[in-house]
Coordinates of C-alpha atoms and ligand atoms in Angstrom, one line a residue:
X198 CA -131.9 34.3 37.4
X199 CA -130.1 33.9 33.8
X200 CA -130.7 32.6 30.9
X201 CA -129.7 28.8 31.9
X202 CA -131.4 28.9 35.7
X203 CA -135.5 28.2 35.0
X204 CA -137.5 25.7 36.8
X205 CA -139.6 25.8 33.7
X206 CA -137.4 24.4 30.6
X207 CA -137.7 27.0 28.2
X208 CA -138.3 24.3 25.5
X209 CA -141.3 23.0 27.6
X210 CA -143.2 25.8 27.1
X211 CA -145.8 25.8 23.9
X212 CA -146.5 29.1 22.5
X213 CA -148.9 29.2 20.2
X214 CA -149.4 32.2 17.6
X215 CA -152.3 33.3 15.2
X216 CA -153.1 36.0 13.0
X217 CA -149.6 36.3 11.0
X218 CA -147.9 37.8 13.9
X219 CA -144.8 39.9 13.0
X220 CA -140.8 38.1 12.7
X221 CA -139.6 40.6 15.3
X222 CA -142.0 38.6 17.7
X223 CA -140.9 35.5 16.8
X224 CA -137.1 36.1 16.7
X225 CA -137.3 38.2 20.2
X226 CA -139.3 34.5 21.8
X227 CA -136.6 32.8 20.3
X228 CA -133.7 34.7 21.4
X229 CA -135.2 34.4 24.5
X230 CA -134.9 30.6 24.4
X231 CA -138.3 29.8 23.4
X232 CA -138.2 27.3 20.4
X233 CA -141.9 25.2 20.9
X234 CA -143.7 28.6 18.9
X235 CA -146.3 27.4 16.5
X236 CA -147.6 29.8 13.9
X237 CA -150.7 30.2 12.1
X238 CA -151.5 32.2 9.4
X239 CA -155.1 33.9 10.5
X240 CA -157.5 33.5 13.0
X241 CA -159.3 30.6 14.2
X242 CA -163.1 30.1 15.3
X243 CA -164.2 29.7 19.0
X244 CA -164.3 25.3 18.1
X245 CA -160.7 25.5 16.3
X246 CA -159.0 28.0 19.2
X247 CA -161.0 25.0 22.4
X248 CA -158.6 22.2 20.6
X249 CA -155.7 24.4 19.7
X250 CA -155.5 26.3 23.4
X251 CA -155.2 22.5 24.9
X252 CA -151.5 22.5 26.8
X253 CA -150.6 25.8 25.6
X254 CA -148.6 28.6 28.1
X255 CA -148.6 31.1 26.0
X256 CA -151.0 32.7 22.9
X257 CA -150.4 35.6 20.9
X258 CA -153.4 37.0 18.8
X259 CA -154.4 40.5 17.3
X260 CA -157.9 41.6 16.6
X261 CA -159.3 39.2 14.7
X262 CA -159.4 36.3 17.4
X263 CA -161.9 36.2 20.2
X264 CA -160.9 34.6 23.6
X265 CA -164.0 33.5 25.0
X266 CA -164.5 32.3 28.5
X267 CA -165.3 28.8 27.0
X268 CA -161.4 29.3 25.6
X269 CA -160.0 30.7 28.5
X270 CA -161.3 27.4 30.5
X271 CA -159.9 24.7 28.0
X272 CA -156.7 26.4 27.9
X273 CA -155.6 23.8 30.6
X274 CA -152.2 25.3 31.0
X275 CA -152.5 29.2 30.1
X276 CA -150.5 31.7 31.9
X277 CA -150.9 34.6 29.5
X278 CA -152.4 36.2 26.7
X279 CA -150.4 38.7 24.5
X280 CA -152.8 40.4 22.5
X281 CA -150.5 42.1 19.2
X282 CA -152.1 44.8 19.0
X283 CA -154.3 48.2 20.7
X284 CA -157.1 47.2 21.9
X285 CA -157.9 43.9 24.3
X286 CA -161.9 44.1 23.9
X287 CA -161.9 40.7 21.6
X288 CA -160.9 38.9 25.1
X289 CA -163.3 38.5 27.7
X290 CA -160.9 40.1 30.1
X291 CA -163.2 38.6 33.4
X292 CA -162.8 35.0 32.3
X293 CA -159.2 35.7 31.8
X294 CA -158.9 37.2 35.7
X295 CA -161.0 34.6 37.0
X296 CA -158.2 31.9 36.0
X297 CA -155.3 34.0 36.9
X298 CA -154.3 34.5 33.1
X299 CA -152.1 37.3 32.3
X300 CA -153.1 40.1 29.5
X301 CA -150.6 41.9 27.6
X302 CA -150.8 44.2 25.0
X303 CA -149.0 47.2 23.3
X304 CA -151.2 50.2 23.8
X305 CA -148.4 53.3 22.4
X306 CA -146.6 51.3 19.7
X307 CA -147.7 53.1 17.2
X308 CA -147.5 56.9 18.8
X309 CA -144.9 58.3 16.8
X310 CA -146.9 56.8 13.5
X311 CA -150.1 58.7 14.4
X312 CA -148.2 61.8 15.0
X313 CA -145.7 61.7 12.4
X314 CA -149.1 61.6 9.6
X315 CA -151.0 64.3 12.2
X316 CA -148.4 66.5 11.1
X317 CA -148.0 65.7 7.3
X318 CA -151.9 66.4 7.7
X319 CA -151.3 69.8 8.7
X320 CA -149.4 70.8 5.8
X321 CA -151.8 69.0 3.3
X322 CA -154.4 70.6 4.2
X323 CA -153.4 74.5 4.9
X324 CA -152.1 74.1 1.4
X325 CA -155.5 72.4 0.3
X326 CA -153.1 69.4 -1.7
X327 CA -156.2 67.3 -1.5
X328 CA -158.3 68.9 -4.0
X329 CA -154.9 70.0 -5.9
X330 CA -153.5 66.8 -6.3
X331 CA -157.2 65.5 -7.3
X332 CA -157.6 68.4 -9.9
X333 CA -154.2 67.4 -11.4
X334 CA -155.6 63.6 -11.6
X335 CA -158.5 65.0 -13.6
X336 CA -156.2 66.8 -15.9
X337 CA -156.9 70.3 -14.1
X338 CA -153.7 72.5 -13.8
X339 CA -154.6 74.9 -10.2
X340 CA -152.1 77.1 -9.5
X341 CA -153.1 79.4 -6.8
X342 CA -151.1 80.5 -3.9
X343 CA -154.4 82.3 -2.6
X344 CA -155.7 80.2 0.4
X345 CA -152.5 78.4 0.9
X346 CA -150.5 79.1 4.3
X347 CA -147.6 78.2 5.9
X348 CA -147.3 75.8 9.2
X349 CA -144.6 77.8 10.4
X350 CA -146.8 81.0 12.7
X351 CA -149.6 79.1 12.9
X352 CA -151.5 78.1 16.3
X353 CA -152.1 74.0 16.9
X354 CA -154.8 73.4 19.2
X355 CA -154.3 69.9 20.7
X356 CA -156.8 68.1 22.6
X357 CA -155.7 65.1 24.6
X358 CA -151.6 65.5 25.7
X359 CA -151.5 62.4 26.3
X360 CA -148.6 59.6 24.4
X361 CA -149.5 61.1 20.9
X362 CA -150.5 64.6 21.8
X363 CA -147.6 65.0 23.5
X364 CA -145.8 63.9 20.5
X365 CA -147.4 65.9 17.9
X366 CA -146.9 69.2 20.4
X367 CA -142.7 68.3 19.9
X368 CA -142.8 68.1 16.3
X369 CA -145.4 70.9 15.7
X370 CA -143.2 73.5 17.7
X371 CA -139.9 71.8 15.2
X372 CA -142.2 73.3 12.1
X373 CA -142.6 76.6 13.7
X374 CA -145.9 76.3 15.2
X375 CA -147.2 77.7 18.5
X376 CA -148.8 74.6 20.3
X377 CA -151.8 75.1 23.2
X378 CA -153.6 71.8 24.1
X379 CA -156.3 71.4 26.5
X380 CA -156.4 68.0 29.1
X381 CA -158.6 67.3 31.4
X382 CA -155.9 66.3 33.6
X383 CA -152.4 68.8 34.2
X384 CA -149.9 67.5 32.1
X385 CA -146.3 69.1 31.7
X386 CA -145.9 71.0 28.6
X387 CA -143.3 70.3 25.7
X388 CA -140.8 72.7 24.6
X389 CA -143.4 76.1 24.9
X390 CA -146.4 74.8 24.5
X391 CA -149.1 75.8 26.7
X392 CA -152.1 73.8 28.5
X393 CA -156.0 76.0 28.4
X394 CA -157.8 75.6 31.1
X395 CA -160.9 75.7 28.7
X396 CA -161.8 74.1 25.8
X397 CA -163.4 77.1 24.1
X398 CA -160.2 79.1 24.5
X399 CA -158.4 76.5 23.0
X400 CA -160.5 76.4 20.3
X401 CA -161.0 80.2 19.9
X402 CA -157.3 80.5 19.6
X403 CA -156.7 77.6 17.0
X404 CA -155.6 77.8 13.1
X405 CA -155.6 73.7 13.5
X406 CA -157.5 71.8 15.6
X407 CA -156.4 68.0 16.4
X408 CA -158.1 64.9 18.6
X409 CA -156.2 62.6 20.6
X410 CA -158.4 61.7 23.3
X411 CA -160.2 58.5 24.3
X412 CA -163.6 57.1 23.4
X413 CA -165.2 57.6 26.9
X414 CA -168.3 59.8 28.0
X415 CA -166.4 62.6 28.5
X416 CA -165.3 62.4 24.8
X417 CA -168.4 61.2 22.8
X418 CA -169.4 64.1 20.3
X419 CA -167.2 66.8 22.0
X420 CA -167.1 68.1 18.5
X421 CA -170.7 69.0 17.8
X422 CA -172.2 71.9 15.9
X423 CA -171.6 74.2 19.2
X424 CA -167.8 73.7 19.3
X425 CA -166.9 73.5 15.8
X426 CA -168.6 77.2 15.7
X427 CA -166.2 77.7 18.7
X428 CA -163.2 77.5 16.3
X429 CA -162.0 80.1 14.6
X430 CA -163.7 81.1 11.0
X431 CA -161.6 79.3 8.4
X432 CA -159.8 76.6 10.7
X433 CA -159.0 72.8 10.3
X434 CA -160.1 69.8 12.3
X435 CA -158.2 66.7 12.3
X436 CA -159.7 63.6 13.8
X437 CA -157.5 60.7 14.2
X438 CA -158.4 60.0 17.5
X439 CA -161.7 58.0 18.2
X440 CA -164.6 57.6 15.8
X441 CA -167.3 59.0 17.9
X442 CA -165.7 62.1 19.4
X443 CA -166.6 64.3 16.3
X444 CA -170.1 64.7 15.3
X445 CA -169.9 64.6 11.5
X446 CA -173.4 66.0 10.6
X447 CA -172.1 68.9 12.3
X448 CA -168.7 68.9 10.9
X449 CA -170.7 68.8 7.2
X450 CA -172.4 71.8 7.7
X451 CA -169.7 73.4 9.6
X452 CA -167.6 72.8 5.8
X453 CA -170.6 73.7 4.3
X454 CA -170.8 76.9 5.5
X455 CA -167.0 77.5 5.3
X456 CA -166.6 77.6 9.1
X457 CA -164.3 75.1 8.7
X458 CA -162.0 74.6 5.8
X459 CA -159.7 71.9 5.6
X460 CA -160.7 68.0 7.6
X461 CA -158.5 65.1 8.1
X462 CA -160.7 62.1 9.2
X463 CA -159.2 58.8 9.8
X464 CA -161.8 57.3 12.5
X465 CA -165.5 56.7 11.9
X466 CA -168.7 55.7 13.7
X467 CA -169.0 52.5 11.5
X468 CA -166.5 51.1 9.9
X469 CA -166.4 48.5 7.7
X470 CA -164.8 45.1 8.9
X471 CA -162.6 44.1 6.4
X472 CA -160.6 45.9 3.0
X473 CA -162.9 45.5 0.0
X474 CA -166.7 46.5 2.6
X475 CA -168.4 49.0 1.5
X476 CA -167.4 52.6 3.3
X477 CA -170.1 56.0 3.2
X478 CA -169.6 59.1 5.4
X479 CA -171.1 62.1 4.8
X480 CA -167.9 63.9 4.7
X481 CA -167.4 61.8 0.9
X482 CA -166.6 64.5 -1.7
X483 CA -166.2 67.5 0.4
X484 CA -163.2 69.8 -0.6
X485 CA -160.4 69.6 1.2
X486 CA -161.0 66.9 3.8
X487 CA -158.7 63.5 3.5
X488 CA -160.5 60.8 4.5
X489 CA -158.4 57.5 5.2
X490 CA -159.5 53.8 6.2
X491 CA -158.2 54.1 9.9
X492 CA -154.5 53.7 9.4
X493 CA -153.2 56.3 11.7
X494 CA -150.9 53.7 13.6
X495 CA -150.9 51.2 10.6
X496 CA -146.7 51.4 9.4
X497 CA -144.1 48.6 9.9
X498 CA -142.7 50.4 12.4
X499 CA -145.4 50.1 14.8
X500 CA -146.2 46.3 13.8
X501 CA -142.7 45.8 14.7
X502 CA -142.7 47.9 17.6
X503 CA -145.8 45.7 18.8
X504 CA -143.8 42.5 18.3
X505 CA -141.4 43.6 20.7
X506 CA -143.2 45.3 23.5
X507 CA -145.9 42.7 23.9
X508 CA -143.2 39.6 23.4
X509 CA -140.8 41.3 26.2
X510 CA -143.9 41.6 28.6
X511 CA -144.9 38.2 27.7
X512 CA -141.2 37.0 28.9
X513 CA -140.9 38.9 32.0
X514 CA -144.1 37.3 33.3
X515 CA -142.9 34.2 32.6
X516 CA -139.6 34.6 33.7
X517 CA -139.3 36.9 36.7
X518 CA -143.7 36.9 36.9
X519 CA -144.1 40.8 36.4
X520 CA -147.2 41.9 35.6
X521 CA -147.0 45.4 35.0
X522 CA -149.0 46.7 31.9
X523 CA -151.6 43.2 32.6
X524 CA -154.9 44.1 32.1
X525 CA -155.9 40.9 34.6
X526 CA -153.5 39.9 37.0
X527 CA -152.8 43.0 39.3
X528 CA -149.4 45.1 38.2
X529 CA -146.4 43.4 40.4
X530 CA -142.7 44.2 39.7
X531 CA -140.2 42.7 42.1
X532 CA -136.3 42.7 41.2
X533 CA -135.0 39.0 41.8
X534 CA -132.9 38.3 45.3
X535 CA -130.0 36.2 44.9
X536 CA -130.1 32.9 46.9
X537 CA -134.3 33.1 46.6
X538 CA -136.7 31.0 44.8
X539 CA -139.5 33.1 43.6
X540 CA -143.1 31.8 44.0
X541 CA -146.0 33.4 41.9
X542 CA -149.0 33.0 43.7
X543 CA -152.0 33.7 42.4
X544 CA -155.9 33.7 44.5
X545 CA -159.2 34.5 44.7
X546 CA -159.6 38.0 46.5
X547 CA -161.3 37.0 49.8
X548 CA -159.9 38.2 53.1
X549 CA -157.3 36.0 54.6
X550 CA -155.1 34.8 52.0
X551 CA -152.0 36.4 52.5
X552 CA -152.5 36.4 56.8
X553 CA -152.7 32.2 55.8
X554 CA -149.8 32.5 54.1
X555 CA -147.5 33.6 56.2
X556 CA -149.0 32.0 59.4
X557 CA -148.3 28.4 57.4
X558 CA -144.9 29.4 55.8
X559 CA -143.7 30.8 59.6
X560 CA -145.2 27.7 60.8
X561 CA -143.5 25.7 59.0
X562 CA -139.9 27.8 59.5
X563 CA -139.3 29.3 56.1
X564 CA -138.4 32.3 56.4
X565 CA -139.9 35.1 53.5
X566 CA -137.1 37.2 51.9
X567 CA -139.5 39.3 49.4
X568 CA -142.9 39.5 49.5
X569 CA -145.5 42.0 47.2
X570 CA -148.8 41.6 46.8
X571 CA -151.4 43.5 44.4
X572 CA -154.9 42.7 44.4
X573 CA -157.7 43.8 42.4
X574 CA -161.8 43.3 42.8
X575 CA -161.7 39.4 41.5
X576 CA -158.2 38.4 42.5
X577 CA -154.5 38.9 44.2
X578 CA -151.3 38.0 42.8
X579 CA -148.3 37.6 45.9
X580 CA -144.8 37.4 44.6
X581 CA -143.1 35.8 47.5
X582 CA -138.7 35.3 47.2
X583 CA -138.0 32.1 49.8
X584 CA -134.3 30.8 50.8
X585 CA -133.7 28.2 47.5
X586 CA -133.4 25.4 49.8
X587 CA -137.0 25.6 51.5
X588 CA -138.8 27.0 48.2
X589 CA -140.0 23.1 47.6
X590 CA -141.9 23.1 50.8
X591 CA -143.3 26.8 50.7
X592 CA -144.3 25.7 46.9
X593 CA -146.4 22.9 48.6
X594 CA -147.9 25.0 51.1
X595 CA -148.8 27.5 48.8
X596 CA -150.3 24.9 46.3
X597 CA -152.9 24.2 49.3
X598 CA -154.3 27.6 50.5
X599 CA -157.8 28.1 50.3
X600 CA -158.9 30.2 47.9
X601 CA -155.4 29.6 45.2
X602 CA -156.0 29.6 41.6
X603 CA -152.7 29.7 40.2
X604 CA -148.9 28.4 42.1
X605 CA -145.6 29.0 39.8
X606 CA -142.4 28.8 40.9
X607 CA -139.3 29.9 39.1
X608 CA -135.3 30.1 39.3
Ligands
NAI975 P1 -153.4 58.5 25.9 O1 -154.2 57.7 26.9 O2 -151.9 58.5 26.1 O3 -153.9 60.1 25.9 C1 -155.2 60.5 26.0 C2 -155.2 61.8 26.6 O4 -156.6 62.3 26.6 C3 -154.9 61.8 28.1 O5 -153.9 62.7 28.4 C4 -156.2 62.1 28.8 O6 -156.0 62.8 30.1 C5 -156.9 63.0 27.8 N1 -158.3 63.1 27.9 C6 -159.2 62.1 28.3 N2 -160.5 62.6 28.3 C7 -160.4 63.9 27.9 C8 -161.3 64.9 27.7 N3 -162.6 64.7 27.9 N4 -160.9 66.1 27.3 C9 -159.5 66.4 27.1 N5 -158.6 65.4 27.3 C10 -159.0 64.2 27.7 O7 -153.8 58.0 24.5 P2 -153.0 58.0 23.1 O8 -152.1 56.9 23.0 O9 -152.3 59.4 23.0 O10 -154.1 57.9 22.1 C11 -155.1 58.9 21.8 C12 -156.2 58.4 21.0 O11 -155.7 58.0 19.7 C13 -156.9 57.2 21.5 O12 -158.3 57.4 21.4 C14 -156.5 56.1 20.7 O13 -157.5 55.1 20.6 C15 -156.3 56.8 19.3 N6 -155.4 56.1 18.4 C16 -155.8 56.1 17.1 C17 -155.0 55.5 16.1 C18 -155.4 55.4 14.7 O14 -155.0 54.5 14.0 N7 -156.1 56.4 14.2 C19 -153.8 54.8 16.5 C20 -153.4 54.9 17.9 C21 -154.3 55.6 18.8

């Protein structure tokens, strides 16, 4: 398959994109041959998005627009969703399954943003800038070296080694840190970092604490008043993981006290929606803790990044139909045979589907050159690569078994 060989006319399919979505995006679609790209400034409400979905392949949105299921079913023509951003909660994700629409987004764009700041943090705070740079604001001259340490000796405590953990550990270990971090799953070490089998060793052994662990049940307050007395007397937290993974009552008192001395918080319980909202945390006006408006993975970079990940997803689905990295139609990813027509095939999950198809497509004499098929609880998505001259037929067939949602072909 090449740029020139589609059943589907490149300049047939309608893309439609909202919320300001970045020119890397839009240049990568076009590149691509994708020309039919309209482009709105922000997002539009559930009414607008039922007229604007009509006869539209493609959407791209970030946070702001909700896909409800009443959107999902008067987008007549949708084959995928590319959501520009983290997190795919704004769409109902069951609708989207139900109809066989693809969901894309770009969950580690912004990685090496996070853990680029993580470790500006750490030197911030060990030299306590935040309450120097704010006494020099004030007209306060405080020179002290007493209190003020180094990174270079110093023992990181990571929790979470995952994409940005895993990050951080490399750079920490470039400044002369020793790294430990502490997983709930194994994970392969960096450089000479070292995984804990225990969180209270980890934490015991720690000048610097930082979070980079989900929001899940496993997670929710693992910072509380117990472990935060588990670190070591005079240590820092940072917290730019999830917003209800510290307890910050606990952190508070834990400052207070001078258990801990130095907080970087970018992630809160409540947050408010939009720039200009009111913002309160108890951790307001406590010295040496940076507090900032959730913008650990907020650069150019990563927007950019974003653009391209999701669009290139976006493409390969609609070009070749993989699926990987969906968060609806089961992961599929099937190199293209020469000589084949390739046809997508997408169905409820009851038993018999794929036994139907091949008893009708043998019937019939056409002979399968690839087959895959994924399924998960509500659906399954066969890729099947047919001898070019039969593919019409098998596309017919196809079409007609019970239980289909969704027939493409391409070449
Ligand atoms: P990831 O999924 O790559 O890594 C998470 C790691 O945490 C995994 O290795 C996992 O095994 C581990 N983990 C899960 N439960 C655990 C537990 N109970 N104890 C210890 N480890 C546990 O995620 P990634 O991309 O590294 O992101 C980490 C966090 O950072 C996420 O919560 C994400 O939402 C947040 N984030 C925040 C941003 C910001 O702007 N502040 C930007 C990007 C991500």
């Amino acid at each position: 398959m090449n740029a020139t060989a589609t059943s589907y006319p490149r300049n047939k399919i309608k893309i439609l994109l909202l919320e300001n979505i970045s020119d890397a995006a839009v240049a990568e679609l076009e590149t691509g041959g994708y020309h039919e790209i309209s482009r709105l400034g922000g997002a539009l409400s559930e009414a607008e998005l039922i007229e604007a979905v009509k006869g539209v392949h493609l959407i791209g949105i970030r946070s702001k627009t909700h896909i409800s299921r009443a959107v999902i079913d008067a987008a007549d023509k949708l084959l995928a969703i590319g959501a520009f951003c983290i997190g795919v909660n704004q769409i109902d994700l069951q609708a989207a399954t139900e109809k066989g629409v693809a969901v894309f987004n770009a969950p580690y764009s912004n990685t090496r943003s996070v853990a680029e700041l993580v470790i500006g943090l750490c030197v911030m705070l060990i030299r306590k800038i935040a309450d120097k740079n704010a006494a020099a604001h004030r007209g306060e001259w405080l020179k002290e070296a007493k209190g003020s340490y180094e990174l270079r000796g110093k023992t990181l405590g990571i929790i979470g080694y995952g994409n940005i953990g895993s990050q951080v550990s490399i750079m920490a270990e470039a400044m002369g840190m020793q790294v430990v971090y502490f997983d709930i799953a194994i994970k392969l070490p960096h450089g000479n970092a070292k995984q804990i089998r225990e969180l209270s060793d980890l934490l015991e052994q720690s000048d610097i604490v930082t979070l980079h662990v989900p929001s899940n049940a496993t997670t929710r307050n693992m910072m509380n008043a117990e472990t935060l007395h588990k670190m070591r007397k005079g240590s820092i937290l940072i917290n730019y993981s999830r917003g209800d993974v510290v307890d910050l009552e606990a952190l508070k008192t834990a400052i207070d006290e001078g258990q801990i001395v130095g907080a970087a918080v970018d992630v809160f319980p409540l947050e408010p929606e939009k720039n200009g909202d009111p913002f309160e945390t108890v951790l307001q006006n406590l010295p040496n803790v940076i507090l900032t408006p959730h913008i650990g993975g907020s650069t150019e970079e990563a927007q950019a990044n974003i653009g391209l990940d999701v669009t290139s997803k976006l493409i390969k689905y609609l070009e070749f139909g993989t699926s990987e990295g969906s968060h609806t139609v089961p992961p599929v990813s099937l190199p293209p045979q020469a000589g084949t027509h390739r046809i997508l095939h997408i169905h409820q999950n009851i038993p018999g589907v794929l036994g139907e198809i091949n008893s009708r497509l043998s019937a019939r004499g056409i002979n399968i050159v690839g087959q895959y098929l994924k399924t998960n609880e509500t659906i399954g998505y066969v890729i099947l690569d047919i001898d070019s001259a039969l593919s019409k037929d098998a596309f017919e067939i196809l079409k007609d078994i019970d239980g289909t949602i969704k027939t493409r072909m391409i070449y």
